XYZ file of C-alpha atoms in Angstrom:
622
model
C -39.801 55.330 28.807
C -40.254 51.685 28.760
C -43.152 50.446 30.189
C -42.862 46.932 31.461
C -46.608 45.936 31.696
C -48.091 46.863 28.417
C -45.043 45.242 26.829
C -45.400 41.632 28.708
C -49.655 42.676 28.028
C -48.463 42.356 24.299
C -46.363 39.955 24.897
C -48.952 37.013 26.072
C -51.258 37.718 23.088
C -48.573 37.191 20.816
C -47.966 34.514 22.263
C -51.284 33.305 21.938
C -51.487 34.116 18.347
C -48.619 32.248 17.496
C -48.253 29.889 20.323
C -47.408 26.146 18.255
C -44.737 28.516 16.504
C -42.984 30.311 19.027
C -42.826 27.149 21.421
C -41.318 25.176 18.780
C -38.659 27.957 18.244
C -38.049 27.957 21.589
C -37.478 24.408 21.950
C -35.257 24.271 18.843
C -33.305 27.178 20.912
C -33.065 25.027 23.854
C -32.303 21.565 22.335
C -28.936 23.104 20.609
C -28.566 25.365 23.477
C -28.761 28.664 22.421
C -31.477 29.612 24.474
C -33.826 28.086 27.414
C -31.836 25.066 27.668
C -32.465 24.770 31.620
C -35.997 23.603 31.208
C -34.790 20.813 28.782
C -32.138 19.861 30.983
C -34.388 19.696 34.185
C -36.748 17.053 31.742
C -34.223 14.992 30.992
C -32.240 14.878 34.460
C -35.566 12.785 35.472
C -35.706 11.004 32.669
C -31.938 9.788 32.708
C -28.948 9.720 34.830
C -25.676 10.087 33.188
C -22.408 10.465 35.171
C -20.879 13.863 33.642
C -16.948 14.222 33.308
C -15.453 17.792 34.013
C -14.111 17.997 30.632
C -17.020 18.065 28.939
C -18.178 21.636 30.300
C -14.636 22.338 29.472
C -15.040 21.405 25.841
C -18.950 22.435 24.894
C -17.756 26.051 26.686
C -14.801 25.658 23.963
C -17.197 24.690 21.035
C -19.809 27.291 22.453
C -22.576 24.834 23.339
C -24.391 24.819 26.429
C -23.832 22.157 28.609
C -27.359 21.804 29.375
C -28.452 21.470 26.309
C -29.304 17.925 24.773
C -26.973 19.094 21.789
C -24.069 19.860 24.270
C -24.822 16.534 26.421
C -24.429 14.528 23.031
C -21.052 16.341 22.077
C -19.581 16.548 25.681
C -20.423 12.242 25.957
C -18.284 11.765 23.123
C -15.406 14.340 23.006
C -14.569 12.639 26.714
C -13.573 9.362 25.424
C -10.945 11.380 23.925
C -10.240 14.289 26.449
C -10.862 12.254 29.613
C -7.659 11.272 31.711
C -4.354 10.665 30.333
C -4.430 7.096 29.087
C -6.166 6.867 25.859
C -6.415 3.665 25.135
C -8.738 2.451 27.728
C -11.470 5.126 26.764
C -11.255 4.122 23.126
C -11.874 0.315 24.556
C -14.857 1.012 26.458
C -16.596 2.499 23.690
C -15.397 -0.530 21.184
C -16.777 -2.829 23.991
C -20.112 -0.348 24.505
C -20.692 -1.077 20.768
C -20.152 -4.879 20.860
C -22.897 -4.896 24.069
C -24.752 -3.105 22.442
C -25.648 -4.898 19.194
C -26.575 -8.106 21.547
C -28.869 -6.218 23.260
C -32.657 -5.466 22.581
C -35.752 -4.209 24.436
C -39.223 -5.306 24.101
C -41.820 -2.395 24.653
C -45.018 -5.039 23.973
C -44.610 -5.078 20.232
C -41.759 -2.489 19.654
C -38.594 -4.080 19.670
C -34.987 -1.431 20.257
C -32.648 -2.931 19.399
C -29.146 -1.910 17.987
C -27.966 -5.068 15.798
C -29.555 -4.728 12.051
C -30.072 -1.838 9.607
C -28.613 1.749 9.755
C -30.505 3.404 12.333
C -29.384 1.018 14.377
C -25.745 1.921 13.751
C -26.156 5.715 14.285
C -27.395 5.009 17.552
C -24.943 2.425 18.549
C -22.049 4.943 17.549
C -23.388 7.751 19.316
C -24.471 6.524 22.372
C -21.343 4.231 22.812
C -18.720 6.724 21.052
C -17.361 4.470 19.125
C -17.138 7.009 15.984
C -14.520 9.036 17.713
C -12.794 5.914 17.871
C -13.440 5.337 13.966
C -12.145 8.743 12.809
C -8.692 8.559 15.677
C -8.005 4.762 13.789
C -8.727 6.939 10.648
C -6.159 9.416 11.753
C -3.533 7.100 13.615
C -3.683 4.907 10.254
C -1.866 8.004 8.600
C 0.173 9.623 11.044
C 1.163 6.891 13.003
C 1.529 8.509 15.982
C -0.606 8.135 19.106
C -0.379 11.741 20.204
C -0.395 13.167 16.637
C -3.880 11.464 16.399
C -5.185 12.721 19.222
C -4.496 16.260 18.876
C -5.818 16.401 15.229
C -9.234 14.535 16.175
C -9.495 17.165 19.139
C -9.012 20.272 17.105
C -11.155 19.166 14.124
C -13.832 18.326 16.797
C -13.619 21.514 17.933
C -13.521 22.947 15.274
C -16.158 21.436 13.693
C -18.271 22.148 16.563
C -17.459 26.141 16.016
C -18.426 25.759 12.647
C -21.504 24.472 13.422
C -22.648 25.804 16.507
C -21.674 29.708 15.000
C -22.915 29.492 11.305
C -25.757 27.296 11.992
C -27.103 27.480 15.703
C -26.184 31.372 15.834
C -28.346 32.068 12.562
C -30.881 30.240 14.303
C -30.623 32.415 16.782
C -31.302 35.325 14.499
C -34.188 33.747 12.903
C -35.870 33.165 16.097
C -35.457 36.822 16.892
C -36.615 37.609 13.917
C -39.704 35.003 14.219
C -40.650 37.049 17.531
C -40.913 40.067 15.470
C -42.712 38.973 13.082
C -44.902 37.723 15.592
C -45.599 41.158 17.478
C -47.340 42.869 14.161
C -48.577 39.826 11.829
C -51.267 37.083 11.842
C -49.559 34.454 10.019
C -45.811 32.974 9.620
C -45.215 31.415 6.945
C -42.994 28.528 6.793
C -41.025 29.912 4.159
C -40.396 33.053 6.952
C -37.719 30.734 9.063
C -35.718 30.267 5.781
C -35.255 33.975 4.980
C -31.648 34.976 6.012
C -30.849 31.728 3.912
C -33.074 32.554 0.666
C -31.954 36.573 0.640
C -28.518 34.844 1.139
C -27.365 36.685 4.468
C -27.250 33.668 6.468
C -23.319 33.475 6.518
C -23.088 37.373 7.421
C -25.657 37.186 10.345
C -23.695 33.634 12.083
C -20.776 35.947 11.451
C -21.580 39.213 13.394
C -23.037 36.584 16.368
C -19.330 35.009 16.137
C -17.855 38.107 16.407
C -20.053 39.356 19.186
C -19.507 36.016 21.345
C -15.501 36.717 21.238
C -16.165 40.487 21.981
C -17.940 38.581 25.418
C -15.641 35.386 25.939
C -12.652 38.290 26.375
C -14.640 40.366 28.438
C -16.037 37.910 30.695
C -12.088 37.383 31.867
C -12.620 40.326 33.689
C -15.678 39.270 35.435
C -17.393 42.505 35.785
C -16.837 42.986 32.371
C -18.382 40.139 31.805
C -21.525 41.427 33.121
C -21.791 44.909 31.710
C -21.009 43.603 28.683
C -23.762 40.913 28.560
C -26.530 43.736 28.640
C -24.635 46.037 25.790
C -24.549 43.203 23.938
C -28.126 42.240 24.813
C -30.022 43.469 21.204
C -27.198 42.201 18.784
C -29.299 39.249 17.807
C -32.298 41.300 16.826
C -29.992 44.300 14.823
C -29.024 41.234 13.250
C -31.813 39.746 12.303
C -33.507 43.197 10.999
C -30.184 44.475 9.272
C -27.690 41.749 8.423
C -25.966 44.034 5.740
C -23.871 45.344 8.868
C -20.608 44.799 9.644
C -20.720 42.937 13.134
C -18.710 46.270 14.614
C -21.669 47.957 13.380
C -24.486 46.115 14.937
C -22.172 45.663 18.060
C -21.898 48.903 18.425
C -25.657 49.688 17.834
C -26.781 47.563 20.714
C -24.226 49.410 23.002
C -26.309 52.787 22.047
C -29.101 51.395 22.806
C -28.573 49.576 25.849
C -26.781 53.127 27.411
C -28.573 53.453 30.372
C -31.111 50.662 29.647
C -29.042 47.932 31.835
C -30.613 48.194 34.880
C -34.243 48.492 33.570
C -32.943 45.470 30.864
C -31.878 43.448 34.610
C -35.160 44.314 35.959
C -36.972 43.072 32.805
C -35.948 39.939 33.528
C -35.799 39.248 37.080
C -39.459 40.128 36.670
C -39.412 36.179 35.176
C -38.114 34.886 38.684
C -41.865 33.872 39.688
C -41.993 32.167 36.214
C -38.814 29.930 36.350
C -39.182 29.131 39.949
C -42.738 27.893 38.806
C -41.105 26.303 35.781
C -38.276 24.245 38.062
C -41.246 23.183 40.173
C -43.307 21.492 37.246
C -40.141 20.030 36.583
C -38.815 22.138 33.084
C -42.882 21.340 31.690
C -44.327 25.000 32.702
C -40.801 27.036 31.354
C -41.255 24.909 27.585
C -44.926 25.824 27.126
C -45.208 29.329 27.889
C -42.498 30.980 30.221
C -40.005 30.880 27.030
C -42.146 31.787 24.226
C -43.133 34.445 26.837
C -40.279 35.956 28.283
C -38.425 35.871 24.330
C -41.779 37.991 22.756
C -41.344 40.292 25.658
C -37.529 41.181 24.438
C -39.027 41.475 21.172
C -41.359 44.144 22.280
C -37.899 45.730 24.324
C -35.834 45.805 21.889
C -38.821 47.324 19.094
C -39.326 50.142 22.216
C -35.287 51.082 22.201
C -35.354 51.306 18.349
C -38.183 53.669 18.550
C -36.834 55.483 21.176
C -33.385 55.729 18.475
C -35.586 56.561 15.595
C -37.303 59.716 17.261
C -34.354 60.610 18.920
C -31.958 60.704 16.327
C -32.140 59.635 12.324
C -31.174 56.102 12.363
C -32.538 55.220 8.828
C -29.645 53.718 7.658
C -29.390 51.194 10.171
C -32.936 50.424 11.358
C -34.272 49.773 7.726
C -36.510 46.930 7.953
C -39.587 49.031 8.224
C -42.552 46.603 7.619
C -41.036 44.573 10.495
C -42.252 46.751 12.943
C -45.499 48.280 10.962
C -47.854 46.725 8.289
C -47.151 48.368 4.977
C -50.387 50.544 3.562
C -53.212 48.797 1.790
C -52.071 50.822 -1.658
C -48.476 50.106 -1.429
C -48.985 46.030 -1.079
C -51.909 46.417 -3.781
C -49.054 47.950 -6.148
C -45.929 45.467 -5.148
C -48.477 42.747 -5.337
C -50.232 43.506 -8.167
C -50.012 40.298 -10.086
C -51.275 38.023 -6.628
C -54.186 40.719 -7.021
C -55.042 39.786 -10.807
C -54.556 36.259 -10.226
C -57.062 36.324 -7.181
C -59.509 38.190 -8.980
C -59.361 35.881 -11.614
C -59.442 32.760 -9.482
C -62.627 34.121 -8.044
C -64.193 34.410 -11.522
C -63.534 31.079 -12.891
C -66.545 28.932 -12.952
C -65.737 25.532 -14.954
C -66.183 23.216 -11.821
C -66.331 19.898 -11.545
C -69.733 18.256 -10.244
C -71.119 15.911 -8.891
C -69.174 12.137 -9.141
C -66.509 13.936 -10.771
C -66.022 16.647 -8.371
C -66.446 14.044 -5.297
C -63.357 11.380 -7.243
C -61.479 14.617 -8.109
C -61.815 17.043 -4.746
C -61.029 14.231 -2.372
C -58.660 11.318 -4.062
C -57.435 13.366 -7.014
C -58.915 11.703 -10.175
C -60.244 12.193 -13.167
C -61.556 9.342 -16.105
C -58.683 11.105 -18.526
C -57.158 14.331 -19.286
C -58.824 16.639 -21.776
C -59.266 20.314 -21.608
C -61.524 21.244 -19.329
C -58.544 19.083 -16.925
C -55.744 21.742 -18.266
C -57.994 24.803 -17.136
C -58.780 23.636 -13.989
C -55.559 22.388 -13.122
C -54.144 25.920 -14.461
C -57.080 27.494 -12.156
C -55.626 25.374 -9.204
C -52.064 26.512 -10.071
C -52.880 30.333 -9.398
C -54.877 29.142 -6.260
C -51.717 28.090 -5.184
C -49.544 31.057 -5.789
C -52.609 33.177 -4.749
C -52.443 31.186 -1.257
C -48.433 31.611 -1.255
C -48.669 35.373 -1.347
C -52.220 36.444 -0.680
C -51.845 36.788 3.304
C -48.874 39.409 2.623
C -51.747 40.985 0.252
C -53.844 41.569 2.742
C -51.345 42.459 5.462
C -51.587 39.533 7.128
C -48.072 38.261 6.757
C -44.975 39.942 6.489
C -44.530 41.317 2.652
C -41.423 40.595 1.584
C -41.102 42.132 -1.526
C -40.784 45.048 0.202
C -37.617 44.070 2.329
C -34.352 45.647 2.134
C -33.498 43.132 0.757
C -35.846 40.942 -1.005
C -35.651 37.445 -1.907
C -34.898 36.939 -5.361
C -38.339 35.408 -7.264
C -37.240 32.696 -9.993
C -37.945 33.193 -13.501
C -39.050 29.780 -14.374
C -42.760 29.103 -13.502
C -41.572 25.483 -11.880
C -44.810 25.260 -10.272
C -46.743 24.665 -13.793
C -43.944 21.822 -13.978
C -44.489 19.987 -10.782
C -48.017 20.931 -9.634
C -48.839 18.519 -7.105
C -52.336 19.311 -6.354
C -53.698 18.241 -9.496
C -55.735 14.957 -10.561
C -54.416 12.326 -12.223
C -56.176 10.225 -14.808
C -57.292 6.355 -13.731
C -54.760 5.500 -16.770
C -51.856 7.844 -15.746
C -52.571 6.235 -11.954
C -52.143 2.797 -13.005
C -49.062 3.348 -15.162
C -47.867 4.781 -12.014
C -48.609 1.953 -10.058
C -46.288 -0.358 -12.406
C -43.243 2.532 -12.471
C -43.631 2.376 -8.713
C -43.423 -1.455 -8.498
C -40.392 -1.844 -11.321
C -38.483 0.669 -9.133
C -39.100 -1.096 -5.787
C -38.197 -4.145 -7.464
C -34.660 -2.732 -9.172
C -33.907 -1.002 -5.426
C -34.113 -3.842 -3.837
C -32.279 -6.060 -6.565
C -29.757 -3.942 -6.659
C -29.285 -3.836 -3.141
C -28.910 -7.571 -2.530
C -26.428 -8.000 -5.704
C -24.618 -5.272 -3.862
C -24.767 -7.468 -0.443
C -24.145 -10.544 -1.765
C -22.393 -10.450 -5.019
C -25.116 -12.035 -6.981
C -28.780 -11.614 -8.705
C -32.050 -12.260 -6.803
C -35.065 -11.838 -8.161
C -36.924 -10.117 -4.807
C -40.563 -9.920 -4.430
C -43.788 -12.780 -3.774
C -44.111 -12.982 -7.501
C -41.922 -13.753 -10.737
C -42.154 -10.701 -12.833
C -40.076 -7.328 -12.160
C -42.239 -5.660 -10.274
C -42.761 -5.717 -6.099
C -46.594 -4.721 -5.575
C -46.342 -2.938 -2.428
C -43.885 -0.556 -3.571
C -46.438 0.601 -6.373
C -49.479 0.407 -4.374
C -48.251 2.387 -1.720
C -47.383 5.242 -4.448
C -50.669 5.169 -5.542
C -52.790 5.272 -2.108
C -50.149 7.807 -1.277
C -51.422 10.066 -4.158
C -54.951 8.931 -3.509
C -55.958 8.770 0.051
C -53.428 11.369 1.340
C -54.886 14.033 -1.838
C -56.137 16.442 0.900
C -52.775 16.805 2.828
C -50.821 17.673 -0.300
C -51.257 21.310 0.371
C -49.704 20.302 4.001
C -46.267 19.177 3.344
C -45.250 18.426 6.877
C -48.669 16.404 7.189
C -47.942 14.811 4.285
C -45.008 13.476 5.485
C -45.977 11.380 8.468
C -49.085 10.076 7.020
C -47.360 9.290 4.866
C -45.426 6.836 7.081
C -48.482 5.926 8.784
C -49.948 4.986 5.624
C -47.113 2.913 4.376
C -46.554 0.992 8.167
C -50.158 0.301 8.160
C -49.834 -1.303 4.255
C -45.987 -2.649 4.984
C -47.469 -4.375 8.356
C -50.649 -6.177 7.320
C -49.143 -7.235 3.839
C -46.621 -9.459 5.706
C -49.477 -10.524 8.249
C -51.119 -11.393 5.041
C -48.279 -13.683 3.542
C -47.368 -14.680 6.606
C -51.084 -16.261 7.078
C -51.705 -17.678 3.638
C -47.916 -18.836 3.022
C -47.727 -21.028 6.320
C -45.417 -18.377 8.354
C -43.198 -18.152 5.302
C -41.700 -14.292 5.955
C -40.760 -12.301 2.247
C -38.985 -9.842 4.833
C -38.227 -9.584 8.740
C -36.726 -6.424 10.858
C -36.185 -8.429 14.063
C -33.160 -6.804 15.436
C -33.598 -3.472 13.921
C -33.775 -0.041 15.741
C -37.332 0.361 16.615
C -39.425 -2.437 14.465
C -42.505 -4.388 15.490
C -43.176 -7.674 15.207
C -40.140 -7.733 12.542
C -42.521 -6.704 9.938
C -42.181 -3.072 10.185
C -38.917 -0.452 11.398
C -38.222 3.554 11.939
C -35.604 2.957 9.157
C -38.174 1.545 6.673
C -40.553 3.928 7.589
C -38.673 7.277 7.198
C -37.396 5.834 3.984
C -40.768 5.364 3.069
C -41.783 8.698 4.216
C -39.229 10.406 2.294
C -39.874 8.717 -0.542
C -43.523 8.999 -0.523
C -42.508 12.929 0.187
C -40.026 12.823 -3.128
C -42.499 10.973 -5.119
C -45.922 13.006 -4.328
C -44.016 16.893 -4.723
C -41.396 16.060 -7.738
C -41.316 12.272 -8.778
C -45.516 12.397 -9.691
C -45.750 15.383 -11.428
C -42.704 15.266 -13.834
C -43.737 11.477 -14.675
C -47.347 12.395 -15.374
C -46.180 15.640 -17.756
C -44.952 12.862 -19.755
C -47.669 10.385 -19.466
C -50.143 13.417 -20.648
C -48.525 13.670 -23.773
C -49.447 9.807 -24.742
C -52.910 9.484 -26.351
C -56.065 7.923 -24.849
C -55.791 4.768 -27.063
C -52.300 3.914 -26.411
C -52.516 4.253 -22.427
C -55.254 1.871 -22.650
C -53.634 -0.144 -24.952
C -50.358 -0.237 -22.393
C -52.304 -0.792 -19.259
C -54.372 -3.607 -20.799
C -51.098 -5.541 -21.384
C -49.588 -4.781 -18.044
C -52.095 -5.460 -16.237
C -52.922 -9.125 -18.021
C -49.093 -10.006 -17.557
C -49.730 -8.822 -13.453
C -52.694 -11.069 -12.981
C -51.116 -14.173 -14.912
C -47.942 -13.669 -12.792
C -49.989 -13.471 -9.621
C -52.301 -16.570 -10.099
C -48.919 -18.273 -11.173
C -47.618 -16.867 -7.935
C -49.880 -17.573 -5.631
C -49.755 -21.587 -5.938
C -45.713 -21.282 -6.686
C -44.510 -18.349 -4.748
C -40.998 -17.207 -5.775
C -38.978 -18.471 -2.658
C -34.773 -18.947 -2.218
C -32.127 -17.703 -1.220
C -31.712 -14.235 -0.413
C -35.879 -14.064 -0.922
C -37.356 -16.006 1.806
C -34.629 -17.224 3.921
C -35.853 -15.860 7.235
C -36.726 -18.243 10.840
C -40.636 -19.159 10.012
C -43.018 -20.934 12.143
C -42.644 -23.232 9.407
C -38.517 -24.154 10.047
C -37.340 -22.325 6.635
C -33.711 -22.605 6.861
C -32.070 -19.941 9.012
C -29.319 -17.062 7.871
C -26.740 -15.028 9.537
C -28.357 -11.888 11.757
C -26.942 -9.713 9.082
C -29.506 -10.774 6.427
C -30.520 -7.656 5.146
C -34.546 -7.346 5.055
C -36.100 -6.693 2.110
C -39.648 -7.013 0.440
């Protein structure tokens, strides 16, 4: 028999364990509106009030996304411009007038300016919140067919449709991956990231959205009978979580497994969760904040423990091997069987343990904390091969030691790639001081051809872009460079990585244009004003995320393969190259510094010093 108290008792501490995790799943669930989506729809009903249309319940019930989700608020918005009364035109008007207003408008927040005139972010928003892309694709349409009703049929049915699509072979395999998160969760210490991308690595991604299709029409017809409806909400109740431990099943299969299992479980399932009453009321009180950090997480690990009590209750009862097969889900594997699967993580830990060729002192301080080394020689190749089994050590040591769950002993395992890439792009190692400074010059020739290219593409013509003469824009190079070197100790942390990344690069991006600004009488190289989200003009989300990205790119793929290359070049000649570059840099920037390259499509921004003012749609550039 189910006992309700020792399952919610197990249910807290796993929450506890895992708490950042299974919030963030939770909220994920909630934003596209699988799941919890009341507490994110009480948040934002006080933060803003937006007239809703019938038709847009109508529609998101269509397209399967809750209405009180932020994903089904965004999609309902829009499909009403073309849904909403039976005059078309006018709708499609407002929005084309919502856009105009919109790129004349901008907010100061002290320095921040939103604004939706300049750069692409600025577009995306504009579109969405006005609606004016509905309006692009029906001109689209109407452009071929001719035909105002034509038009409007087809963009209504591929937004549908393409809402389906989405919502059921995206937001439905989310929905098995949280359940399969949760159980994870009840038995194992750590989740690796790689954990929310398994349905999509063992390639079973496509079979689990389908059974949760299948299982959604199965309700939709059953819920025209009202009661139906009901009963067939708890049979149904476990069809995520059959999923997400067996998605080899046909969805008849697994539907038909969770009506087993829920036979005569309804009532105690209903009782399971109107024991959450005192938490939602409590939730609606605090305004949505209590539900999103911890009623949730909560009430989700407690169906987790549910539905593992049902499939134990199957298994004794009656041999269910070939459909509850997922063993180490529910149990940690013995300490001999992950020895033997992970045999090779064993060697390479034991082997990691005994190396001893450190480096000290200076060295080590240069090479532990920014990443570099005088110049490559052997001793570098050991250690960096040292660092490389660290790495895969680290990638599959918790499931080792029973910690995480192993997944080389799945059903169905993840297929492990026969090319050692990580030798190829190992981006913990240390780079060499010549290797770093080569670097800095690829970085600055490629910032300077992006942004060439760019404005030949914009205007038609060539502009040599950047303070200085030469081919090369300084910021882009130096940024690559601190990147690599002051952000060495996040590279393990890819997600950290990231957005110091951008922090990093606003902080270099914003006081470099202070600097010009100051020592070039207000002259501005670049200027964001009217940009979604910049400040002061010298810096922008848009600029930012690119840089983030990039830095992202360059750090994991772009660093590594270039320095495999530069590692091949002897001592004397990367000497001999850097010597030259660098003399040519320095001439160029003593040259530049008392004649600044300045002109059209360079400088030709509004400066305290009256520089001779362009259109608003000057692109920005360094």
């Amino acid at each position: 028999m189910f006992d309700r108290k020792r399952a919610k008792a197990s249910a807290k501490k796993t929450v506890k364990l895992h708490y950042t995790v299974l919030v963030f799943m939770c909220l994920m669930a909630g934003f596209v509106g699988i799941k919890y989506s009341s507490a994110l729809s009480i948040i934002s009903s006080f933060s803003e009030q937006t007239e809703k249309i019938d038709t847009t319940g109508v529609v998101n019930k269509a397209a399967g996304v809750s209405k009180g989700s932020v994903l089904g608020e965004l999609i309902g918005n829009n499909i009403d411009i073309i849904v909403n009364g039976k005059e078309v035109t006018p709708n499609f008007d407002e929005a084309k007038q919502k856009y105009k207003d919109n790129k004349k408008k901008s907010m100061k927040l002290g320095s921040v300016e939103v604004s939706y005139s300049e750069g692409e972010f600025a577009k995306i928003a504009n579109a969405f919140s006005s609606g004016s892309y509905i309006y692009t694709i029906y001109k689209g349409v109407h452009s071929i067919t001719g035909s105002d009703r034509a038009s409007l049929i087809i963009v209504i049915i591929a937004s549908v449709l393409l809402n389906l699509f989405i919502t059921y072979f995206v937001f439905n395999v989310l929905s098995a991956v949280m359940s399969r998160i949760f159980l994870e969760a009840r038995i194992y210490e750590k989740i690796p990231v790689k954990n929310f991308f398994y349905l999509i690595r063992n390639r079973k991604w496509l079979k689990a959205g389908w059974i949760l299709l299948v299982k959604e029409f199965y309700f939709t017809l059953w819920s025209l009978t009202v009661i139906g409806g009901v009963i067939k909400y708890y049979s149904y109740f476990l069809v995520p979580y059959i999923a997400a431990e067996n998605p080899n099943l046909s969805a008849n299969e697994v539907i038909t497994m969770s009506r087993k299992l829920m036979k005569g479980h309804k009532w105690e399932c209903f009782k399971l969760e109107i024991s959450f009453i005192g938490w939602k009321l409590l939730g609606a009180i605090s305004f949505g904040i209590v539900e999103v950090l911890w009623v949730s997480p909560y009430e989700e690990a407690t169906i987790a423990e549910y539905y593992s009590a049902l499939r134990s209750g199957a298994l004794a009862g009656e041999k269910r091997s070939e459909i509850f097969i997922d063993r180490y889900l529910f149990e940690k594997a013995p300490r001999d069987t992950l020895v033997r699967t992970y045999s090779d993580i064993d060697d390479l830990k034991k082997e990691t343990e005994a190396f001893t060729d450190h480096y000290t002192g200076v060295r080590a301080f240069f090479a532990n904390v920014f990443g570099i080394v005088p110049m490559y020689s052997e001793r570098t190749e050991a250690i960096d091969r040292n660092e490389i089994n660290k790495i895969k050590v680290s990638q599959s040591g918790d499931e080792l030691e029973g910690r995480a769950y192993p997944e080389r002993l799945a059903p169905t395992p993840v297929r492990e790639k026969k090319h050692d890439r990580l030798s190829t792009i190992f981006y913990t190692r240390s780079y060499s001081v010549g290797s770093l400074i080569l670097m800095f010059f690829i970085g600055c020739f490629i910032g300077w051809a992006w942004e060439v290219i760019y404005k030949y593409i914009e205007i038609g013509k060539f502009v040599n872009r950047g303070v200085m003469h030469g081919p090369w824009l300084p910021i882009y190079g130096s940024g690559a460079v601190m990147i690599l070197v002051a952000l060495k100790k996040f590279r393990a942390k890819p997600v950290i990585e990231f957005f110091t990344a951008i922090v990093l690069c606003g902080f270099v991006e914003y006081y470099t244009a202070v600097i010009l600004e100051a020592t070039h009488n207000g002259q501005k190289w670049w200027d964001y004003s009217g940009y979604f989200l910049n400040i002061n003009g010298r810096v922008c989300a848009e600029g930012l995320m690119i840089f983030g990205i990039g830095g992202v790119a360059f750090v994991y793929f772009a660093a590594p393969m270039i320095d495999n290359h530069l590692r091949k070049l002897s001592g004397k000649l990367t000497a001999a190259v850097c010597a030259v570059l660098i003399a040519f840099f320095a001439a160029d920037m003593i040259y530049s510094r008392i004649h600044p390259n300045v002109g059209t499509g360079i400088t030709d921004y509004n400066t305290s010093s009256a520089v001779s003012e362009e259109s608003s749609s000057q692109t920005t550039s360094k």
